[in-house]
PDB file of C-alpha atoms in Angstrom:
ATOM      1  CA  SER A   1      -0.080  -0.485   0.419  1.00 72.00           C
ATOM      2  CA  TYR A   2       1.176   3.253  -1.083  1.00 85.00           C
ATOM      3  CA  GLU A   3       3.055   5.052   2.522  1.00 92.00           C
ATOM      4  CA  LEU A   4       4.410   8.887   2.782  1.00 96.00           C
ATOM      5  CA  THR A   5       7.123   9.574   5.924  1.00 97.00           C
ATOM      6  CA  GLN A   6       7.565  11.558   7.777  1.00 98.00           C
ATOM      7  CA  PRO A   7      10.940  12.787  10.990  1.00 98.00           C
ATOM      8  CA  PRO A   8       8.693  11.448  13.745  1.00 98.00           C
ATOM      9  CA  SER A   9      10.103  15.433  15.051  1.00 98.00           C
ATOM     10  CA  VAL A  10      11.393  18.328  14.652  1.00 98.00           C
ATOM     11  CA  SER A  11      12.790  20.232  16.927  1.00 98.00           C
ATOM     12  CA  VAL A  12      13.973  24.261  17.199  1.00 98.00           C
ATOM     13  CA  SER A  13      14.343  27.188  18.927  1.00 97.00           C
ATOM     14  CA  PRO A  14      11.740  31.011  18.120  1.00 97.00           C
ATOM     15  CA  GLY A  15      12.738  32.922  14.727  1.00 97.00           C
ATOM     16  CA  GLN A  16      14.313  30.231  13.078  1.00 97.00           C
ATOM     17  CA  THR A  17      13.620  28.056   9.828  1.00 98.00           C
ATOM     18  CA  ALA A  18      11.406  24.228  10.687  1.00 98.00           C
ATOM     19  CA  ARG A  19      11.662  22.106   7.535  1.00 98.00           C
ATOM     20  CA  ILE A  20       9.052  19.069   7.409  1.00 98.00           C
ATOM     21  CA  PRO A  21       9.622  16.670   4.341  1.00 98.00           C
ATOM     22  CA  CYS A  22       7.394  14.610   3.417  1.00 98.00           C
ATOM     23  CA  SER A  23       8.235  11.231   1.079  1.00 97.00           C
ATOM     24  CA  GLY A  24       6.368   9.608  -1.690  1.00 94.00           C
ATOM     25  CA  ASP A  25       7.117   8.044  -4.315  1.00 91.00           C
ATOM     26  CA  ALA A  26       3.398   9.412  -6.225  1.00 87.00           C
ATOM     27  CA  LEU A  27       4.228  13.057  -4.875  1.00 92.00           C
ATOM     28  CA  SER A  28       5.853  13.743  -8.117  1.00 90.00           C
ATOM     29  CA  ARG A  29       2.342  12.797  -9.799  1.00 91.00           C
ATOM     30  CA  GLN A  30       0.483  13.781  -6.972  1.00 93.00           C
ATOM     31  CA  TYR A  31      -0.193  16.745  -5.036  1.00 95.00           C
ATOM     32  CA  ALA A  32       0.258  16.869  -1.159  1.00 97.00           C
ATOM     33  CA  HIS A  33      -1.426  18.703   1.931  1.00 97.00           C
ATOM     34  CA  TRP A  34      -0.079  19.472   5.020  1.00 98.00           C
ATOM     35  CA  TYR A  35      -2.729  20.016   7.726  1.00 98.00           C
ATOM     36  CA  GLN A  36      -1.440  21.263  12.423  1.00 98.00           C
ATOM     37  CA  GLN A  37      -2.581  19.424  14.655  1.00 98.00           C
ATOM     38  CA  LYS A  38      -2.567  21.250  18.743  1.00 98.00           C
ATOM     39  CA  PRO A  39      -3.973  19.108  21.395  1.00 96.00           C
ATOM     40  CA  GLY A  40      -7.523  18.556  21.251  1.00 95.00           C
ATOM     41  CA  GLN A  41      -8.367  20.413  18.260  1.00 97.00           C
ATOM     42  CA  ALA A  42      -9.299  18.673  14.936  1.00 98.00           C
ATOM     43  CA  PRO A  43      -6.625  19.590  11.972  1.00 98.00           C
ATOM     44  CA  VAL A  44      -6.203  21.430  10.403  1.00 98.00           C
ATOM     45  CA  LEU A  45      -5.276  22.685   6.505  1.00 98.00           C
ATOM     46  CA  VAL A  46      -2.586  25.473   6.260  1.00 98.00           C
ATOM     47  CA  MET A  47      -1.425  24.275   2.753  1.00 98.00           C
ATOM     48  CA  TYR A  48      -3.076  22.478  -0.393  1.00 96.00           C
ATOM     49  CA  LYS A  49      -0.963  21.692  -4.242  1.00 96.00           C
ATOM     50  CA  ASP A  50       2.312  22.154  -2.644  1.00 97.00           C
ATOM     51  CA  THR A  51       2.616  25.271  -2.680  1.00 97.00           C
ATOM     52  CA  GLU A  52      -0.685  27.241  -2.276  1.00 97.00           C
ATOM     53  CA  ARG A  53      -1.247  29.133   0.936  1.00 97.00           C
ATOM     54  CA  PRO A  54      -5.556  28.921   2.617  1.00 95.00           C
ATOM     55  CA  SER A  55      -6.564  32.286   3.390  1.00 95.00           C
ATOM     56  CA  GLY A  56      -5.954  33.147   7.124  1.00 96.00           C
ATOM     57  CA  ILE A  57      -2.841  31.092   7.535  1.00 97.00           C
ATOM     58  CA  PRO A  58       0.261  32.973   7.978  1.00 97.00           C
ATOM     59  CA  GLU A  59       2.833  33.766   4.944  1.00 97.00           C
ATOM     60  CA  ARG A  60       5.770  31.543   7.562  1.00 98.00           C
ATOM     61  CA  PHE A  61       4.187  28.685   6.228  1.00 98.00           C
ATOM     62  CA  SER A  62       4.999  28.200   2.797  1.00 98.00           C
ATOM     63  CA  GLY A  63       5.367  25.265   0.542  1.00 98.00           C
ATOM     64  CA  SER A  64       7.805  23.114  -1.855  1.00 97.00           C
ATOM     65  CA  SER A  65       8.210  19.799  -3.939  1.00 96.00           C
ATOM     66  CA  SER A  66      11.599  18.247  -5.684  1.00 95.00           C
ATOM     67  CA  GLY A  67      10.470  15.052  -7.657  1.00 94.00           C
ATOM     68  CA  THR A  68       8.888  12.935  -4.495  1.00 95.00           C
ATOM     69  CA  THR A  69      10.027  14.399  -1.533  1.00 97.00           C
ATOM     70  CA  VAL A  70       7.891  17.768  -0.307  1.00 98.00           C
ATOM     71  CA  THR A  71       8.007  20.330   2.467  1.00 98.00           C
ATOM     72  CA  LEU A  72       6.670  22.419   4.278  1.00 98.00           C
ATOM     73  CA  THR A  73       8.597  24.990   5.626  1.00 98.00           C
ATOM     74  CA  ILE A  74       7.662  27.340   8.805  1.00 98.00           C
ATOM     75  CA  SER A  75       9.797  30.804   8.498  1.00 98.00           C
ATOM     76  CA  GLY A  76      10.359  31.773  12.422  1.00 97.00           C
ATOM     77  CA  VAL A  77       8.809  30.240  13.697  1.00 98.00           C
ATOM     78  CA  GLN A  78       6.827  31.086  16.366  1.00 97.00           C
ATOM     79  CA  ALA A  79       5.550  29.394  20.247  1.00 97.00           C
ATOM     80  CA  GLU A  80       2.130  28.911  18.713  1.00 97.00           C
ATOM     81  CA  ASP A  81       2.984  26.784  16.101  1.00 98.00           C
ATOM     82  CA  GLU A  82       3.947  24.011  18.328  1.00 98.00           C
ATOM     83  CA  ALA A  83       1.656  20.828  16.634  1.00 98.00           C
ATOM     84  CA  ASP A  84       2.022  18.455  15.019  1.00 98.00           C
ATOM     85  CA  TYR A  85       1.679  18.280  11.176  1.00 98.00           C
ATOM     86  CA  TYR A  86       0.849  15.697   8.845  1.00 98.00           C
ATOM     87  CA  CYS A  87       1.361  15.420   5.156  1.00 98.00           C
ATOM     88  CA  GLN A  88      -1.314  13.895   2.925  1.00 97.00           C
ATOM     89  CA  SER A  89      -1.855  12.629  -0.980  1.00 96.00           C
ATOM     90  CA  THR A  90      -3.829   9.936  -2.863  1.00 93.00           C
ATOM     91  CA  ASP A  91      -2.719   7.249  -5.232  1.00 87.00           C
ATOM     92  CA  SER A  92      -2.360   7.624  -8.966  1.00 82.00           C
ATOM     93  CA  SER A  93      -6.137   6.809  -9.838  1.00 85.00           C
ATOM     94  CA  HIS A  94      -7.099   8.628  -6.443  1.00 85.00           C
ATOM     95  CA  ALA A  95      -9.132   5.734  -4.697  1.00 88.00           C
ATOM     96  CA  SER A  96      -6.735   5.945  -1.991  1.00 92.00           C
ATOM     97  CA  VAL A  97      -6.128   8.606   0.335  1.00 95.00           C
ATOM     98  CA  VAL A  98      -3.163   8.136   2.369  1.00 96.00           C
ATOM     99  CA  PHE A  99      -0.855  10.489   5.617  1.00 97.00           C
ATOM    100  CA  GLY A 100       1.963  10.711   6.673  1.00 98.00           C
ATOM    101  CA  GLY A 101       2.432   9.443  10.214  1.00 98.00           C
ATOM    102  CA  GLY A 102       3.295  13.288  11.611  1.00 98.00           C
ATOM    103  CA  THR A 103       5.818  15.555  12.550  1.00 98.00           C
ATOM    104  CA  ARG A 104       6.337  16.457  16.402  1.00 98.00           C
ATOM    105  CA  LEU A 105       7.541  20.495  15.729  1.00 98.00           C
ATOM    106  CA  THR A 106       8.844  21.243  18.840  1.00 98.00           C
ATOM    107  CA  VAL A 107       9.566  24.896  19.772  1.00 97.00           C
ATOM    108  CA  LEU A 108      13.013  24.871  22.246  1.00 94.00           C
TER     109      LEU A 108
ATOM    110  CA  GLN B   1     -20.550  30.138   9.278  1.00 95.00           C
ATOM    111  CA  VAL B   2     -19.347  26.687   7.567  1.00 97.00           C
ATOM    112  CA  GLN B   3     -19.632  24.066  10.198  1.00 98.00           C
ATOM    113  CA  LEU B   4     -19.422  20.040  10.183  1.00 98.00           C
ATOM    114  CA  VAL B   5     -21.551  18.242  13.577  1.00 98.00           C
ATOM    115  CA  GLU B   6     -20.926  14.918  13.596  1.00 98.00           C
ATOM    116  CA  SER B   7     -22.774  12.975  16.233  1.00 97.00           C
ATOM    117  CA  GLY B   8     -23.694   9.210  16.787  1.00 97.00           C
ATOM    118  CA  GLY B   9     -20.007   8.158  18.974  1.00 97.00           C
ATOM    119  CA  GLY B  10     -20.178   5.882  21.717  1.00 97.00           C
ATOM    120  CA  LEU B  11     -19.635   2.821  23.009  1.00 98.00           C
ATOM    121  CA  VAL B  12     -20.141  -0.228  21.286  1.00 98.00           C
ATOM    122  CA  LYS B  13     -19.030  -3.696  21.966  1.00 98.00           C
ATOM    123  CA  PRO B  14     -16.789  -6.150  19.632  1.00 98.00           C
ATOM    124  CA  GLY B  15     -18.414  -6.689  16.364  1.00 98.00           C
ATOM    125  CA  GLY B  16     -21.396  -4.734  17.461  1.00 98.00           C
ATOM    126  CA  SER B  17     -22.503  -1.641  14.560  1.00 98.00           C
ATOM    127  CA  LEU B  18     -22.870   1.637  15.210  1.00 98.00           C
ATOM    128  CA  ARG B  19     -24.055   4.982  12.640  1.00 98.00           C
ATOM    129  CA  LEU B  20     -22.090   8.014  12.912  1.00 98.00           C
ATOM    130  CA  SER B  21     -24.107  11.177  11.243  1.00 98.00           C
ATOM    131  CA  CYS B  22     -22.406  14.262  10.542  1.00 98.00           C
ATOM    132  CA  THR B  23     -24.768  17.711   9.834  1.00 98.00           C
ATOM    133  CA  ALA B  24     -23.363  20.259   7.163  1.00 98.00           C
ATOM    134  CA  SER B  25     -23.458  23.929   7.331  1.00 98.00           C
ATOM    135  CA  GLY B  26     -23.207  26.553   5.939  1.00 97.00           C
ATOM    136  CA  PHE B  27     -22.408  25.258   2.895  1.00 96.00           C
ATOM    137  CA  THR B  28     -23.658  23.056  -0.636  1.00 96.00           C
ATOM    138  CA  PHE B  29     -23.292  20.804   0.785  1.00 97.00           C
ATOM    139  CA  SER B  30     -24.610  18.667  -2.421  1.00 96.00           C
ATOM    140  CA  ASP B  31     -21.377  20.086  -4.531  1.00 95.00           C
ATOM    141  CA  TYR B  32     -17.788  18.601  -1.792  1.00 96.00           C
ATOM    142  CA  TYR B  33     -16.557  15.242  -1.778  1.00 96.00           C
ATOM    143  CA  MET B  34     -17.352  14.230   1.582  1.00 97.00           C
ATOM    144  CA  SER B  35     -14.914  11.992   4.161  1.00 97.00           C
ATOM    145  CA  TRP B  36     -14.451  10.190   7.359  1.00 98.00           C
ATOM    146  CA  ILE B  37     -11.505  10.593   8.863  1.00 98.00           C
ATOM    147  CA  ARG B  38     -10.414   8.904  12.347  1.00 98.00           C
ATOM    148  CA  GLN B  39      -7.769   8.993  14.664  1.00 98.00           C
ATOM    149  CA  ALA B  40      -6.986   6.772  16.884  1.00 98.00           C
ATOM    150  CA  PRO B  41      -5.555   7.805  21.042  1.00 97.00           C
ATOM    151  CA  GLY B  42      -2.041   9.034  20.808  1.00 96.00           C
ATOM    152  CA  LYS B  43      -1.744   8.280  16.939  1.00 98.00           C
ATOM    153  CA  GLY B  44      -1.887   9.487  13.296  1.00 98.00           C
ATOM    154  CA  LEU B  45      -4.382  10.522  11.529  1.00 98.00           C
ATOM    155  CA  GLU B  46      -5.942   7.905   9.152  1.00 98.00           C
ATOM    156  CA  TRP B  47      -8.510   8.404   6.021  1.00 97.00           C
ATOM    157  CA  VAL B  48     -11.688   5.603   6.928  1.00 98.00           C
ATOM    158  CA  SER B  49     -13.510   6.678   3.185  1.00 97.00           C
ATOM    159  CA  TYR B  50     -14.308   9.442   1.331  1.00 97.00           C
ATOM    160  CA  ILE B  51     -17.363   9.727  -1.431  1.00 97.00           C
ATOM    161  CA  SER B  52     -18.664  12.232  -3.856  1.00 96.00           C
ATOM    162  CA  SER B  53     -20.886  14.645  -4.445  1.00 95.00           C
ATOM    163  CA  GLY B  54     -23.776  13.252  -6.273  1.00 94.00           C
ATOM    164  CA  GLY B  55     -23.316   9.881  -4.140  1.00 95.00           C
ATOM    165  CA  VAL B  56     -21.687   7.991  -7.106  1.00 95.00           C
ATOM    166  CA  THR B  57     -17.906   7.615  -5.883  1.00 95.00           C
ATOM    167  CA  ILE B  58     -16.839   5.957  -2.843  1.00 97.00           C
ATOM    168  CA  TYR B  59     -13.278   4.394  -2.296  1.00 96.00           C
ATOM    169  CA  TYR B  60     -12.698   2.706   1.699  1.00 97.00           C
ATOM    170  CA  ALA B  61      -9.328   1.750   3.381  1.00 97.00           C
ATOM    171  CA  ASP B  62      -8.625  -1.649   2.978  1.00 96.00           C
ATOM    172  CA  SER B  63      -9.111  -1.249   7.583  1.00 97.00           C
ATOM    173  CA  VAL B  64     -12.766  -0.625   7.358  1.00 98.00           C
ATOM    174  CA  LYS B  65     -13.704  -2.380   3.531  1.00 97.00           C
ATOM    175  CA  GLY B  66     -16.459  -4.951   4.101  1.00 97.00           C
ATOM    176  CA  ARG B  67     -17.057  -3.545   7.525  1.00 98.00           C
ATOM    177  CA  PHE B  68     -18.682   0.252   6.930  1.00 98.00           C
ATOM    178  CA  ILE B  69     -20.245   2.118   4.930  1.00 98.00           C
ATOM    179  CA  ILE B  70     -20.968   5.804   3.988  1.00 98.00           C
ATOM    180  CA  SER B  71     -23.138   8.008   2.335  1.00 98.00           C
ATOM    181  CA  ARG B  72     -24.983  11.067   1.927  1.00 98.00           C
ATOM    182  CA  ASP B  73     -28.775  12.650   2.240  1.00 98.00           C
ATOM    183  CA  ASN B  74     -27.589  15.526   0.169  1.00 97.00           C
ATOM    184  CA  ALA B  75     -30.905  16.775   0.999  1.00 98.00           C
ATOM    185  CA  LYS B  76     -30.839  16.717   4.197  1.00 98.00           C
ATOM    186  CA  ASN B  77     -27.273  18.118   4.588  1.00 98.00           C
ATOM    187  CA  SER B  78     -25.552  15.160   5.644  1.00 98.00           C
ATOM    188  CA  LEU B  79     -23.430  12.246   5.603  1.00 98.00           C
ATOM    189  CA  TYR B  80     -23.311   9.124   7.508  1.00 98.00           C
ATOM    190  CA  LEU B  81     -20.532   5.922   8.206  1.00 98.00           C
ATOM    191  CA  GLN B  82     -22.157   2.677   9.316  1.00 98.00           C
ATOM    192  CA  MET B  83     -19.298   1.123  10.671  1.00 98.00           C
ATOM    193  CA  ASN B  84     -20.317  -2.807  11.720  1.00 98.00           C
ATOM    194  CA  SER B  85     -18.164  -5.816  13.298  1.00 98.00           C
ATOM    195  CA  LEU B  86     -16.241  -3.690  14.874  1.00 98.00           C
ATOM    196  CA  ARG B  87     -13.011  -3.783  16.030  1.00 98.00           C
ATOM    197  CA  GLY B  88     -10.726  -2.551  19.317  1.00 97.00           C
ATOM    198  CA  GLU B  89      -9.029  -1.230  16.533  1.00 98.00           C
ATOM    199  CA  ASP B  90     -11.763   1.261  14.760  1.00 98.00           C
ATOM    200  CA  THR B  91     -11.732   2.343  18.676  1.00 98.00           C
ATOM    201  CA  ALA B  92     -10.544   6.614  17.018  1.00 98.00           C
ATOM    202  CA  VAL B  93     -12.524   9.779  17.433  1.00 98.00           C
ATOM    203  CA  TYR B  94     -14.113   9.851  13.899  1.00 98.00           C
ATOM    204  CA  TYR B  95     -14.196  13.517  11.752  1.00 98.00           C
ATOM    205  CA  CYS B  96     -15.899  14.341   9.189  1.00 98.00           C
ATOM    206  CA  ALA B  97     -14.289  16.107   6.370  1.00 98.00           C
ATOM    207  CA  ARG B  98     -15.069  18.195   3.584  1.00 97.00           C
ATOM    208  CA  GLU B  99     -12.359  18.129   0.567  1.00 95.00           C
ATOM    209  CA  GLY B 100     -11.869  21.509  -0.845  1.00 89.00           C
ATOM    210  CA  GLY B 101     -12.626  20.879  -4.634  1.00 79.00           C
ATOM    211  CA  GLU B 102     -14.139  19.216  -6.737  1.00 78.00           C
ATOM    212  CA  GLY B 103     -12.592  15.235  -5.914  1.00 81.00           C
ATOM    213  CA  VAL B 104      -9.813  14.295  -3.095  1.00 82.00           C
ATOM    214  CA  GLY B 105      -7.350  16.571  -4.423  1.00 85.00           C
ATOM    215  CA  HIS B 106      -7.213  20.231  -2.990  1.00 89.00           C
ATOM    216  CA  GLY B 107      -7.241  18.844   1.154  1.00 94.00           C
ATOM    217  CA  VAL B 108      -9.700  18.552   3.170  1.00 96.00           C
ATOM    218  CA  ASP B 109     -10.601  22.491   3.869  1.00 96.00           C
ATOM    219  CA  VAL B 110     -12.888  21.955   6.480  1.00 97.00           C
ATOM    220  CA  TRP B 111     -12.757  19.285   9.437  1.00 98.00           C
ATOM    221  CA  GLY B 112     -16.393  18.808  12.096  1.00 98.00           C
ATOM    222  CA  GLN B 113     -14.802  18.508  15.855  1.00 97.00           C
ATOM    223  CA  GLY B 114     -14.856  14.393  15.872  1.00 98.00           C
ATOM    224  CA  THR B 115     -16.873  11.745  17.665  1.00 98.00           C
ATOM    225  CA  THR B 116     -15.169   9.644  19.863  1.00 98.00           C
ATOM    226  CA  VAL B 117     -16.047   5.620  19.354  1.00 98.00           C
ATOM    227  CA  THR B 118     -14.791   3.732  21.863  1.00 98.00           C
ATOM    228  CA  VAL B 119     -14.891  -0.483  20.794  1.00 98.00           C
ATOM    229  CA  SER B 120     -14.117  -2.388  24.265  1.00 97.00           C
ATOM    230  CA  SER B 121     -16.163  -5.283  26.339  1.00 96.00           C
TER     231      SER B 121
END
């Protein structure tokens, strides 16, 4: 079955740049989306179609794609950005939707 | 405002059944693909199923195929998940979710607050 791979954790100091990668074979052909989830809350879409930022999401959030890896970048990390981040995509036929295992971003 | 409200969660014994409902408001429900996504305690997100705007196209995760049935009633702005032959590994918060565009290639842009399903004897 199709899988997306994320590092379990990323740690940065406030004001630094956090980069969260997500890799998967189909990512060169399918878009990826990113969600932020804080404890006890539903996820929030922070990036869609690799690089598109939904309205209301701060400009410090950006996305990029290269081959089979997509990356969520948070520039000038703030304490409020501490959360779990999940990438999501589909298989080539859109018959299956998959999430990465999630990355816990810790702001030191 | 745009809102999804789930209901129907609860405690059920292994092998039992449960039906989840999701009521949408604030948007034209019949225009959107809808999904169910779950999250087991302390675990990550897991896609369960999605249904097209008209209800014709339906897909399931392998983990629930043959046991769960997704459906919708556009006249009632409602999404459903019939869960049969429930197992302990189905214990999770179940989220109702709106796909952001035509199909499932745009990301989920609206999430419900979730309803908790616990499968235990």
